[in-house]
mmCIF file with all atom_site columns, C-alpha atoms in Angstrom:
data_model
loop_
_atom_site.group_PDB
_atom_site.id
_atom_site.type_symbol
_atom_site.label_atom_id
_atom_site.label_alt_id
_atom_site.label_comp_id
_atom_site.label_asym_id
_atom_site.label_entity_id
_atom_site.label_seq_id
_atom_site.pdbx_PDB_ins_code
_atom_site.Cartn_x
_atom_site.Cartn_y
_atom_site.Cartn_z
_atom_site.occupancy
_atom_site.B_iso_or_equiv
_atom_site.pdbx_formal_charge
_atom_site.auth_seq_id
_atom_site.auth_comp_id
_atom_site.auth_asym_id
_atom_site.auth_atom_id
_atom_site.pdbx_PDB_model_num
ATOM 1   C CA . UNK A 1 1   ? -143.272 -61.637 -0.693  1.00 49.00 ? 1   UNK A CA 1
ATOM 2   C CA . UNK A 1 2   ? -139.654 -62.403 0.536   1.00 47.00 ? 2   UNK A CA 1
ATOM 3   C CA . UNK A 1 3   ? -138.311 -62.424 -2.743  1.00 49.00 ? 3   UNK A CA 1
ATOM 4   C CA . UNK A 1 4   ? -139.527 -59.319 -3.771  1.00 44.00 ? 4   UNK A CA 1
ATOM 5   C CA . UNK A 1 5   ? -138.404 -57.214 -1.223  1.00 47.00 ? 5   UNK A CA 1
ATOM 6   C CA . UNK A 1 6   ? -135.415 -58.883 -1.548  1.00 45.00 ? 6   UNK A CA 1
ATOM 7   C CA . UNK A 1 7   ? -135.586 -57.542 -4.962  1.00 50.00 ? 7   UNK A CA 1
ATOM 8   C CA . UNK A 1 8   ? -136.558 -54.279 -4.402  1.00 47.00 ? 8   UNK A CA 1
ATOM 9   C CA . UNK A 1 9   ? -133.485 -53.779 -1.526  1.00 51.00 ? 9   UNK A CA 1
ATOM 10  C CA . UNK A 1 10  ? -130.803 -55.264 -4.265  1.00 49.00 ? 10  UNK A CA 1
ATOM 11  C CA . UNK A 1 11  ? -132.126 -52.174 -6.601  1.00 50.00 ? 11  UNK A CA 1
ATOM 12  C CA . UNK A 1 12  ? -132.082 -49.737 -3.700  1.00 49.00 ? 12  UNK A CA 1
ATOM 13  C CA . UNK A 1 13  ? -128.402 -50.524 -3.506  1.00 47.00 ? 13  UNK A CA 1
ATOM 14  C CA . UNK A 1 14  ? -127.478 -50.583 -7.040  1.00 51.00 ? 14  UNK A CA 1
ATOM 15  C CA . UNK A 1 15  ? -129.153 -47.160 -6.660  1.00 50.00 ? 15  UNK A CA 1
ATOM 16  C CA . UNK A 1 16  ? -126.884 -46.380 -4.124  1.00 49.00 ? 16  UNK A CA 1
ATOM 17  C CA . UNK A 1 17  ? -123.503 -47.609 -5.443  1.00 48.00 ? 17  UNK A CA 1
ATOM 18  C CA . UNK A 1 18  ? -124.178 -45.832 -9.155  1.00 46.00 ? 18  UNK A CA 1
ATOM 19  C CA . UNK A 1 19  ? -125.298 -42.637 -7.472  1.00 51.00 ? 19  UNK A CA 1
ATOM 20  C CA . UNK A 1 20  ? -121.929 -42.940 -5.246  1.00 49.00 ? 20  UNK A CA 1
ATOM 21  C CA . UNK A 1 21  ? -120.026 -43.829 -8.330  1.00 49.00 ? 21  UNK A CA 1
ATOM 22  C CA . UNK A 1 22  ? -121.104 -40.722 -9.900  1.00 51.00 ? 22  UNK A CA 1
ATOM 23  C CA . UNK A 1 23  ? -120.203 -38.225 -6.818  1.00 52.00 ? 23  UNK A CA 1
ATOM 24  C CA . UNK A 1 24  ? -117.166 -39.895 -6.915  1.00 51.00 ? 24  UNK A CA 1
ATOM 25  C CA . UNK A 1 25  ? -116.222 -38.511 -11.074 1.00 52.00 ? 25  UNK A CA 1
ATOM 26  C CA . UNK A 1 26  ? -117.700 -35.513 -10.609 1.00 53.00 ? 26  UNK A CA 1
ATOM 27  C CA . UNK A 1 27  ? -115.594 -34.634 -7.380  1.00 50.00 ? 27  UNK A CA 1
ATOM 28  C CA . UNK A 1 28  ? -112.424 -35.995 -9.705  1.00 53.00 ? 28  UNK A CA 1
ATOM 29  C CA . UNK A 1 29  ? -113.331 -34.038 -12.241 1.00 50.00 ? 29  UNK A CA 1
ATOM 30  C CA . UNK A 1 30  ? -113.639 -30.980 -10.641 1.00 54.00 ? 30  UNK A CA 1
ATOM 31  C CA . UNK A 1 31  ? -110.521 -31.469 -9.129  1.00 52.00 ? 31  UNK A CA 1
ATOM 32  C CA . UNK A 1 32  ? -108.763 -31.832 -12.773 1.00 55.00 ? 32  UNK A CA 1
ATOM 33  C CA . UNK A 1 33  ? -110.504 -28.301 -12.871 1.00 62.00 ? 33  UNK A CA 1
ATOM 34  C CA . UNK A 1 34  ? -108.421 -26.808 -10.450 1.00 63.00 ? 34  UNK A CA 1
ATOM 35  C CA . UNK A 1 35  ? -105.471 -25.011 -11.539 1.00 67.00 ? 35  UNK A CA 1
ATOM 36  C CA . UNK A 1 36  ? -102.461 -25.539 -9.128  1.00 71.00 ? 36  UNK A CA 1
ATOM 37  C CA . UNK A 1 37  ? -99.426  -22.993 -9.768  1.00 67.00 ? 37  UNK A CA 1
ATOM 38  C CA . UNK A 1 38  ? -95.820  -24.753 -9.417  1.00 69.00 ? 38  UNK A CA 1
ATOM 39  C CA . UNK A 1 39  ? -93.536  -23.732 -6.551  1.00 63.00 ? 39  UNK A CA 1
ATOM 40  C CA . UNK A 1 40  ? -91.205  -20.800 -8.644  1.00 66.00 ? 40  UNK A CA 1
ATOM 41  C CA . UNK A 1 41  ? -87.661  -21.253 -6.753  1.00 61.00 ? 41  UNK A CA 1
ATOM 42  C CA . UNK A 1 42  ? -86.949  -17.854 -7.842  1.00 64.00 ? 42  UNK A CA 1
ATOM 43  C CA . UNK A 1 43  ? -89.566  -16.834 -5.357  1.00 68.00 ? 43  UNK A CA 1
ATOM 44  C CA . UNK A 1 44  ? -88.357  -18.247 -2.428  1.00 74.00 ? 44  UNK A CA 1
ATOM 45  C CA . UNK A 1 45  ? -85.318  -18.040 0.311   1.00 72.00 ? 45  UNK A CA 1
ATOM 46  C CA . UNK A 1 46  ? -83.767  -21.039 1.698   1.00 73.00 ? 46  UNK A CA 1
ATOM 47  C CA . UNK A 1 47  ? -82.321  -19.510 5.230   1.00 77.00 ? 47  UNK A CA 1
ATOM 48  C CA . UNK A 1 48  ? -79.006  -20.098 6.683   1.00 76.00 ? 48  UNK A CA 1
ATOM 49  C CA . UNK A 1 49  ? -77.527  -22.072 9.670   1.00 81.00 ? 49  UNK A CA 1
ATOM 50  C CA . UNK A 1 50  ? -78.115  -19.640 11.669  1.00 84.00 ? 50  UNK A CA 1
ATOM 51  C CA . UNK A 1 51  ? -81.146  -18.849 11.840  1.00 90.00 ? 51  UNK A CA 1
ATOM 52  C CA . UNK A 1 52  ? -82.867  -20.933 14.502  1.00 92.00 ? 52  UNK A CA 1
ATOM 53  C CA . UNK A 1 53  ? -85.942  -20.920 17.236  1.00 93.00 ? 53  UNK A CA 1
ATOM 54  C CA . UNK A 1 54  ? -84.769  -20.290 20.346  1.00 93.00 ? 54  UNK A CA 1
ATOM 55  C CA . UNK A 1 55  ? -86.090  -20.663 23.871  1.00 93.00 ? 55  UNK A CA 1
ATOM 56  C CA . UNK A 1 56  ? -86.379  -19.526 27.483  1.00 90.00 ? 56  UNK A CA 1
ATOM 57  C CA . UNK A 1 57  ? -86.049  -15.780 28.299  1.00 88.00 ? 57  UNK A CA 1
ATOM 58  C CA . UNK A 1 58  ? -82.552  -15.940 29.341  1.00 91.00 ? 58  UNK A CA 1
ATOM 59  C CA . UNK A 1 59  ? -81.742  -16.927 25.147  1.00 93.00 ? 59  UNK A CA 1
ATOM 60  C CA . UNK A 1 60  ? -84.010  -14.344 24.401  1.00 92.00 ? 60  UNK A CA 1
ATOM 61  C CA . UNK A 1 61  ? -82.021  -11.543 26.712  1.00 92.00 ? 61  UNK A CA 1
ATOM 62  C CA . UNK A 1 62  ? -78.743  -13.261 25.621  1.00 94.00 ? 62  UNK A CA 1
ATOM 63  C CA . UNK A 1 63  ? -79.987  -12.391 22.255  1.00 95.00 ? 63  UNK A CA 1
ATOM 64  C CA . UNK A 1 64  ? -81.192  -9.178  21.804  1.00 94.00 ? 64  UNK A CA 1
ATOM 65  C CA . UNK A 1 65  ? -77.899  -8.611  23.643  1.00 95.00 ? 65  UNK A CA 1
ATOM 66  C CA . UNK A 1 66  ? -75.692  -9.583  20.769  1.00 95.00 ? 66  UNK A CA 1
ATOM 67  C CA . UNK A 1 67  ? -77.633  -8.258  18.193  1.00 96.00 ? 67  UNK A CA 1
ATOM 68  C CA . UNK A 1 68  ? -77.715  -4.552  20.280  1.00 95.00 ? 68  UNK A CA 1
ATOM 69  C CA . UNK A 1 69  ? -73.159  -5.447  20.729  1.00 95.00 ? 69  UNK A CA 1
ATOM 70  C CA . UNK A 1 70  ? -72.718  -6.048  17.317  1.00 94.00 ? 70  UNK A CA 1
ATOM 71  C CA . UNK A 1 71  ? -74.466  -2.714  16.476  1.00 93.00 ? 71  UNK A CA 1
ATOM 72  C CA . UNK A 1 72  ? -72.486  -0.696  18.530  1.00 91.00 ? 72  UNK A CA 1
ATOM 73  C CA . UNK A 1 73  ? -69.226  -1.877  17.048  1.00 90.00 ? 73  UNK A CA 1
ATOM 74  C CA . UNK A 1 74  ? -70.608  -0.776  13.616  1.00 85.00 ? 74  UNK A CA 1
ATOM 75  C CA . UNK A 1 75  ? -70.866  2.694   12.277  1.00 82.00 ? 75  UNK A CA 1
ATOM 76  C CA . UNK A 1 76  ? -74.548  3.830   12.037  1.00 72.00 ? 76  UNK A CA 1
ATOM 77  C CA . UNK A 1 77  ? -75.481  4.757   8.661   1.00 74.00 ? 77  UNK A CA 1
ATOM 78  C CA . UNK A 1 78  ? -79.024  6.693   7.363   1.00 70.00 ? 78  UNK A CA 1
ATOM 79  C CA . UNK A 1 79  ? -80.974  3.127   7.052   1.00 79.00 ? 79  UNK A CA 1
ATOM 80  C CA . UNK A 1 80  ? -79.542  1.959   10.278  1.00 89.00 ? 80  UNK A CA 1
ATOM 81  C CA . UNK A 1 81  ? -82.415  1.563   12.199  1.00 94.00 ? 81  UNK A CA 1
ATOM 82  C CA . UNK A 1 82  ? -83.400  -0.361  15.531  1.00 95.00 ? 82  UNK A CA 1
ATOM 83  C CA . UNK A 1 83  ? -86.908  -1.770  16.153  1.00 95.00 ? 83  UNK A CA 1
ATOM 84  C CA . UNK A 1 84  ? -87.860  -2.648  20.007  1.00 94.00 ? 84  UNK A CA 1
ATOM 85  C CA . UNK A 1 85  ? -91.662  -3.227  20.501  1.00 89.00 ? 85  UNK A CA 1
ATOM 86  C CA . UNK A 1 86  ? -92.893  -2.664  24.085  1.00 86.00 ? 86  UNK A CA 1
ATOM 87  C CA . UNK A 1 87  ? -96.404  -4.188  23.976  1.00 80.00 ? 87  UNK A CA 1
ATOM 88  C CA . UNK A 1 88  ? -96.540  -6.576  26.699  1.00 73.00 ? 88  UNK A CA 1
ATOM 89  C CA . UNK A 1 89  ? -95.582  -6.988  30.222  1.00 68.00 ? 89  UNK A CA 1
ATOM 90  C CA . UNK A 1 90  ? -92.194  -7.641  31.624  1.00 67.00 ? 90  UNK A CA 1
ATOM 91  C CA . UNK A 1 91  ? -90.957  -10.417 33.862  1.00 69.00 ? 91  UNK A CA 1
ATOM 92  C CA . UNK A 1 92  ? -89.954  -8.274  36.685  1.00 69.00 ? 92  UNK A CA 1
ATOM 93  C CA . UNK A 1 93  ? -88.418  -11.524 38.243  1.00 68.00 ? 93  UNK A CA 1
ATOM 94  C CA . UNK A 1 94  ? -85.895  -11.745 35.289  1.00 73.00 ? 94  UNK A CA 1
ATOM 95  C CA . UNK A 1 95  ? -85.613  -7.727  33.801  1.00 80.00 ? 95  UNK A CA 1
ATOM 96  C CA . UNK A 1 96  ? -84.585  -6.954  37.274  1.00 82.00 ? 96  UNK A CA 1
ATOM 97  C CA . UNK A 1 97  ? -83.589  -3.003  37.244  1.00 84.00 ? 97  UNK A CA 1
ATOM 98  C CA . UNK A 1 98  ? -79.279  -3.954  36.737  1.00 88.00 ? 98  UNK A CA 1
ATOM 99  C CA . UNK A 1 99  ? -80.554  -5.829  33.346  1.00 89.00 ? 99  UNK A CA 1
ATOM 100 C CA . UNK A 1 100 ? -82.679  -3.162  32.052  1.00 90.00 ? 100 UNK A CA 1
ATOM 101 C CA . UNK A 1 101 ? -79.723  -0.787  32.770  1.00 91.00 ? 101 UNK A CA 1
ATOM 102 C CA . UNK A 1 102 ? -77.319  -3.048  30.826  1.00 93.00 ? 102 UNK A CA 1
ATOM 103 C CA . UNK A 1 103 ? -79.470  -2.589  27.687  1.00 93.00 ? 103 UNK A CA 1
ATOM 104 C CA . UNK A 1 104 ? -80.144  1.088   28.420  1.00 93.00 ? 104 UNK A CA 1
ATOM 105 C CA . UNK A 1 105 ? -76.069  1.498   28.581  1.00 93.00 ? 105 UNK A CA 1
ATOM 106 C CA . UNK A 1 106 ? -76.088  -0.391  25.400  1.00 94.00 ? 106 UNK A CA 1
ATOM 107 C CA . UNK A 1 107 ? -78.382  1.500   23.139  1.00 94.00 ? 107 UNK A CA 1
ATOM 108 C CA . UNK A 1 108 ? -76.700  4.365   24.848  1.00 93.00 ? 108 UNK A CA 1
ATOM 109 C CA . UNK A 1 109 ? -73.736  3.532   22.810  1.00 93.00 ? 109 UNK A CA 1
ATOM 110 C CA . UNK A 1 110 ? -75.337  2.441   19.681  1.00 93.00 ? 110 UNK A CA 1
ATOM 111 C CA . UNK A 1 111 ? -76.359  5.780   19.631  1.00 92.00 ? 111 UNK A CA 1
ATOM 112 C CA . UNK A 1 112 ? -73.773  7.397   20.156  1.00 90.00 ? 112 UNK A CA 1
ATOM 113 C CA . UNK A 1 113 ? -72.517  4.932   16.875  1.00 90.00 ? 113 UNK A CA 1
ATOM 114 C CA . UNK A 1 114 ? -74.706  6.652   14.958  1.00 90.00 ? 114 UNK A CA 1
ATOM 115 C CA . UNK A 1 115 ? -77.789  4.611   15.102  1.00 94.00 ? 115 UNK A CA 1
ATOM 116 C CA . UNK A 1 116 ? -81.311  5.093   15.479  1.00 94.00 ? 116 UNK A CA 1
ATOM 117 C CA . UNK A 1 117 ? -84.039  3.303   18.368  1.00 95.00 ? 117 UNK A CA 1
ATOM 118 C CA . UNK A 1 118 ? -87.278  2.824   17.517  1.00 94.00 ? 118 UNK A CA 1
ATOM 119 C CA . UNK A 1 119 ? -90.018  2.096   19.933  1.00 93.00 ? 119 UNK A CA 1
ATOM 120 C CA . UNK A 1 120 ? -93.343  0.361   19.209  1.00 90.00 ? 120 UNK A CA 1
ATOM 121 C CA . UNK A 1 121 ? -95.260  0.983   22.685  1.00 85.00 ? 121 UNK A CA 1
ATOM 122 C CA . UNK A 1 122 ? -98.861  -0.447  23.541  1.00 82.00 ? 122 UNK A CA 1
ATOM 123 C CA . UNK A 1 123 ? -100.973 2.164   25.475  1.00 80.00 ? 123 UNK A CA 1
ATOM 124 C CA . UNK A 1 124 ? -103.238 0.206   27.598  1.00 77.00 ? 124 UNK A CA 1
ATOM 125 C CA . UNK A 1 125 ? -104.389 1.216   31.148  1.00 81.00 ? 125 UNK A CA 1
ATOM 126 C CA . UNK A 1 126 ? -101.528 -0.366  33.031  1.00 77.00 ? 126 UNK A CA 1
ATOM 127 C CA . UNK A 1 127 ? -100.090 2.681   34.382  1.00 83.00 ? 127 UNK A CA 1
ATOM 128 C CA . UNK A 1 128 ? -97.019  0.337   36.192  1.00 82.00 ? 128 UNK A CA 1
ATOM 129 C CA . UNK A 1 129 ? -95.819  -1.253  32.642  1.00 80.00 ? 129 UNK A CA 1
ATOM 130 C CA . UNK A 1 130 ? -95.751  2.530   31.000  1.00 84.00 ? 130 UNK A CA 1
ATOM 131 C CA . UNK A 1 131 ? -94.192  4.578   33.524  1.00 87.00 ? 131 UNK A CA 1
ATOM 132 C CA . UNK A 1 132 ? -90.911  1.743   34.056  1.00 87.00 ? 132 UNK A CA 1
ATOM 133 C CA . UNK A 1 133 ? -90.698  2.054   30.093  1.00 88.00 ? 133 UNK A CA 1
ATOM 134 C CA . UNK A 1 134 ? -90.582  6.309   30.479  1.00 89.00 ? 134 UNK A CA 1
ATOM 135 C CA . UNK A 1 135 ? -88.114  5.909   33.163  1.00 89.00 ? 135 UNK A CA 1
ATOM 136 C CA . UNK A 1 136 ? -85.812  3.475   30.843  1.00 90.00 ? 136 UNK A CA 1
ATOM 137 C CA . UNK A 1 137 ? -85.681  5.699   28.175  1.00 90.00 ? 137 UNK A CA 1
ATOM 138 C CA . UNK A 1 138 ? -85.471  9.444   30.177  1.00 90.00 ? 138 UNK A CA 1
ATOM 139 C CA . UNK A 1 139 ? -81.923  9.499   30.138  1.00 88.00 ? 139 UNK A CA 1
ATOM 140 C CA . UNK A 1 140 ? -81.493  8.987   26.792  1.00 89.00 ? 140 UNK A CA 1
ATOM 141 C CA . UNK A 1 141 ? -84.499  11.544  25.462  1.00 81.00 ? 141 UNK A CA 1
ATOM 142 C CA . UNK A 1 142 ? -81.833  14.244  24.542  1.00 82.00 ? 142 UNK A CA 1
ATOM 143 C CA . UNK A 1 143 ? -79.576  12.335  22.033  1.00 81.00 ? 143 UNK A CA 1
ATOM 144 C CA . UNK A 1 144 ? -82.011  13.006  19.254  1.00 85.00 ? 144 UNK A CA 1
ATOM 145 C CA . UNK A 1 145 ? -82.205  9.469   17.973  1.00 90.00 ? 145 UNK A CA 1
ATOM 146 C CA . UNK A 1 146 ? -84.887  8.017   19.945  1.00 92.00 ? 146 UNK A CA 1
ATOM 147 C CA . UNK A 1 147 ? -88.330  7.430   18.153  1.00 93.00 ? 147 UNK A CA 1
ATOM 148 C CA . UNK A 1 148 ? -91.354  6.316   20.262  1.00 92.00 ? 148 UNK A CA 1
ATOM 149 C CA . UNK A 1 149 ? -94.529  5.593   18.663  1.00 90.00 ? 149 UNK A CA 1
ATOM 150 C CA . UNK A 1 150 ? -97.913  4.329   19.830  1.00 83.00 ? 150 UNK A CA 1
ATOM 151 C CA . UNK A 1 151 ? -100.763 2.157   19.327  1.00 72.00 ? 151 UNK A CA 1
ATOM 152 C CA . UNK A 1 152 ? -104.015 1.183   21.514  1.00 61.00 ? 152 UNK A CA 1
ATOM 153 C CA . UNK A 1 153 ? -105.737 -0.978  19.424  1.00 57.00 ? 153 UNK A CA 1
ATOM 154 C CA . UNK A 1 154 ? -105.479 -4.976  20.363  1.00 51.00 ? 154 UNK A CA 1
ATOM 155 C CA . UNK A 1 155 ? -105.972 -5.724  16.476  1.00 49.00 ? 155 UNK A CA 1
ATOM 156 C CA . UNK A 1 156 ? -103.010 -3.746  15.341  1.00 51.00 ? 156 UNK A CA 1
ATOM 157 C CA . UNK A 1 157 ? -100.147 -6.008  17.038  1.00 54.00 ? 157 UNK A CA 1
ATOM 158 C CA . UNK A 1 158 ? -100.719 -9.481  18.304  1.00 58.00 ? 158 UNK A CA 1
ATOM 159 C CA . UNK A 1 159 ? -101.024 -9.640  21.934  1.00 60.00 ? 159 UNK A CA 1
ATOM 160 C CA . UNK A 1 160 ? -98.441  -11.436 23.337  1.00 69.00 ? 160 UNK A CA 1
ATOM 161 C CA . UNK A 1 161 ? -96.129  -10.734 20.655  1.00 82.00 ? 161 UNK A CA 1
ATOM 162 C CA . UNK A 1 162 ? -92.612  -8.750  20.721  1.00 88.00 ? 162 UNK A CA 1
ATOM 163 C CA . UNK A 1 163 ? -90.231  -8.154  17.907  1.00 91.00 ? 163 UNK A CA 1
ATOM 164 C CA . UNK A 1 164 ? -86.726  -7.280  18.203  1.00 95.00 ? 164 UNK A CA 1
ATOM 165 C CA . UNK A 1 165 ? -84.948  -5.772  14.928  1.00 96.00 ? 165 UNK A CA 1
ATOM 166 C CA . UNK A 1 166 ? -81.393  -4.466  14.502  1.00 95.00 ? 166 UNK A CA 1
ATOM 167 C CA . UNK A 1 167 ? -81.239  -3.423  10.769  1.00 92.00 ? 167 UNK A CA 1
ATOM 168 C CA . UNK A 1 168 ? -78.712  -5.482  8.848   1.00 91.00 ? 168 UNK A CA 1
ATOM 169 C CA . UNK A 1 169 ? -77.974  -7.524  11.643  1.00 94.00 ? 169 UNK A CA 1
ATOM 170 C CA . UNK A 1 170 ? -81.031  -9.745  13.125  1.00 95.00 ? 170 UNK A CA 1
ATOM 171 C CA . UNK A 1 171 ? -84.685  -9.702  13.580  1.00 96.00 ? 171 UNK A CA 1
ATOM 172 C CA . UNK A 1 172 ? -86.164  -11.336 16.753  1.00 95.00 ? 172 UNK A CA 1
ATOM 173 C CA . UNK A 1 173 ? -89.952  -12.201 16.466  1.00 93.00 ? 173 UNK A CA 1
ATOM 174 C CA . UNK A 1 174 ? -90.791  -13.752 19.931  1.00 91.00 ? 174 UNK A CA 1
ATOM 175 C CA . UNK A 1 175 ? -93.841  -15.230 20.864  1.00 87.00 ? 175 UNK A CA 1
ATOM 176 C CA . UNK A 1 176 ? -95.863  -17.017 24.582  1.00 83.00 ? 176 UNK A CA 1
ATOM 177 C CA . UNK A 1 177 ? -95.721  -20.845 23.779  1.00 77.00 ? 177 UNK A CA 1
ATOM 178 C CA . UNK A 1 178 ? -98.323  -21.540 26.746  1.00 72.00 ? 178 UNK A CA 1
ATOM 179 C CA . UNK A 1 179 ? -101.632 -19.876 28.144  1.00 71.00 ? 179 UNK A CA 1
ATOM 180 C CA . UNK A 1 180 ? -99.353  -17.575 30.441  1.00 70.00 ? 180 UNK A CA 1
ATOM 181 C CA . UNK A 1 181 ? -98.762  -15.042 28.002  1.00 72.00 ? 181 UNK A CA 1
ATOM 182 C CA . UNK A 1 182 ? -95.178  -14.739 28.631  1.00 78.00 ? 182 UNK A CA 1
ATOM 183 C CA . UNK A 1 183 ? -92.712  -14.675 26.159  1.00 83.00 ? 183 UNK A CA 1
ATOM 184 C CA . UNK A 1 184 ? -90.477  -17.601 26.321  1.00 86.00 ? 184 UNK A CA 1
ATOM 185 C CA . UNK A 1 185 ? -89.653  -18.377 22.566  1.00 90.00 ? 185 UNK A CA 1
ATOM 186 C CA . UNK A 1 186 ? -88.549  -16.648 19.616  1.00 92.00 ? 186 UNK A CA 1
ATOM 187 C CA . UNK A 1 187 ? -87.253  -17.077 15.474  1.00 94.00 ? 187 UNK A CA 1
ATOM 188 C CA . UNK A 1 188 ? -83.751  -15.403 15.395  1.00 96.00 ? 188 UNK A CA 1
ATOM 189 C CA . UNK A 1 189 ? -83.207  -14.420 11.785  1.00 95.00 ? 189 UNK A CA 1
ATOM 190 C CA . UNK A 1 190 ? -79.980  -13.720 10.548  1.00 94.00 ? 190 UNK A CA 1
ATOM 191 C CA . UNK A 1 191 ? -80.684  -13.889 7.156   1.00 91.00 ? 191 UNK A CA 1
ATOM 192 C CA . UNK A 1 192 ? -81.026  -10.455 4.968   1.00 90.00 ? 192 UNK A CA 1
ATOM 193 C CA . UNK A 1 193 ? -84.144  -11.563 3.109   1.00 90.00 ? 193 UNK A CA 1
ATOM 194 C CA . UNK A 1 194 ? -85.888  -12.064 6.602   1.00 91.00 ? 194 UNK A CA 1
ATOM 195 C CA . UNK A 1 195 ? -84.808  -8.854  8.592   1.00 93.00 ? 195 UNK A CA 1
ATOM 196 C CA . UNK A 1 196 ? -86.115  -6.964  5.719   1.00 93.00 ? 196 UNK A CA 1
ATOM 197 C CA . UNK A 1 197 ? -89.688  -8.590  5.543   1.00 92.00 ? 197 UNK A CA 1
ATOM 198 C CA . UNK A 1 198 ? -89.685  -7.852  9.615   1.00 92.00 ? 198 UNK A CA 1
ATOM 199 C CA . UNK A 1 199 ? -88.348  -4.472  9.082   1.00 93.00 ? 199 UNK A CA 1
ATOM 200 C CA . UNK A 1 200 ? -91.083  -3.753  6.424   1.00 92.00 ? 200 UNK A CA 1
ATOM 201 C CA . UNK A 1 201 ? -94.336  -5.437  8.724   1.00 89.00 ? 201 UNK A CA 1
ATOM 202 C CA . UNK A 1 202 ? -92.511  -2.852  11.806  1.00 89.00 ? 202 UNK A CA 1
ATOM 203 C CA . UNK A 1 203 ? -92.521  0.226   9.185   1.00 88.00 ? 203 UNK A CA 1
ATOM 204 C CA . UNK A 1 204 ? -96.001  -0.487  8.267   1.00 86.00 ? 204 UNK A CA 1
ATOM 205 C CA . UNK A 1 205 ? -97.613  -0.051  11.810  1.00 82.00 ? 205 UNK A CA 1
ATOM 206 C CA . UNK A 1 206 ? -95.697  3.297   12.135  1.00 82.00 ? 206 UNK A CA 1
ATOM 207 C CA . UNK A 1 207 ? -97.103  4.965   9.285   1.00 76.00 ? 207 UNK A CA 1
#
């Protein structure tokens, strides 16, 4: 009686390893099935030495700072374009009102360069967050070069997210690295290839 269960197990197992076996070239020969393109160099950008991730919110300010210099010692031309998205909520603590006015006196001059600001703003019901953004800009509504446009859907732009592009010069994508929400860490782009697949995601949500 021993023997032949015995028997009868050893089968059960050569049942087992042969159906295994089996999974085992099917799943290998599907995967000879699959078609996987090659990488096409031609296709891709290797990016420069300076482009980097930086952190804190001081490099971010000290950032967007020399991108917005750098513009206003260059002549604005028709595709000269500044992106600034306003979706999320300040650090008061750090964009104390002398800081805000620095970049304020800034674009002021950019403008006057020649080049235009966009604005990306998030309508949500914090009255607060909107009405410090209409007093930054105010003084410079009558130049003629500021753009503001608006979205109030959550799906539209990651929340969380700000972006920070100076056409031919730098895009800024910054982003909360902990469960704060605040931005403290960014990709600086210097590369051409990259400000212009920035610039083209930012012209997309305007249209």
């Amino acid at each position: 009686y021993n023997s032949l269960n015995y028997s009868i197990e050893c089968k059960k197992k050569e049942k087992i390893v042969v159906n295994t076996s089996k999974s085992k070239n099917k799943i290998a020969a599907n995967t000879n099935i699959i078609d996987i393109p090659q990488l096409n160099i031609t296709n891709s950008v290797d990016l420069s030495c300076n482009d980097k991730l930086i952190y804190g919110i001081s490099n971010i300010f000290s950032t967007v700072i020399s991108m917005l210099e750098i513009a206003s010692r260059h002549k604005g031309r028709d595709n000269n374009i500044i992106y600034l998205t306003v979706c999320n909520y300040l650090d008061n603590s750090f964009f104390s009102e002398n800081r805000l006015l620095y970049i304020r006196n800034l674009l002021q001059k950019v403008i006057e360069n020649g080049w235009k600001v966009y604005f990306l703003l998030r309508i949500d019901n914090n009255m607060e967050r909107i009405m410090r953004f209409i007093h930054f800009i105010l003084p410079m509504g009558g130049t003629g070069n500021i753009y503001v446009y608006y979205f109030n859907k959550y799906d539209i732009f990651i929340p969380g997210k700000e972006m920070y592009i100076v056409s031919g010069i730098g895009a800024l994508s910054c982003y909360p690295a902990g469960q704060s929400m605040v931005i403290n860490c960014g990709f600086y782009l210097r590369n051409k290839s990259a400000i212009d697949v920035f610039t083209n995601y930012i012209n997309l949500l305007i249209q």
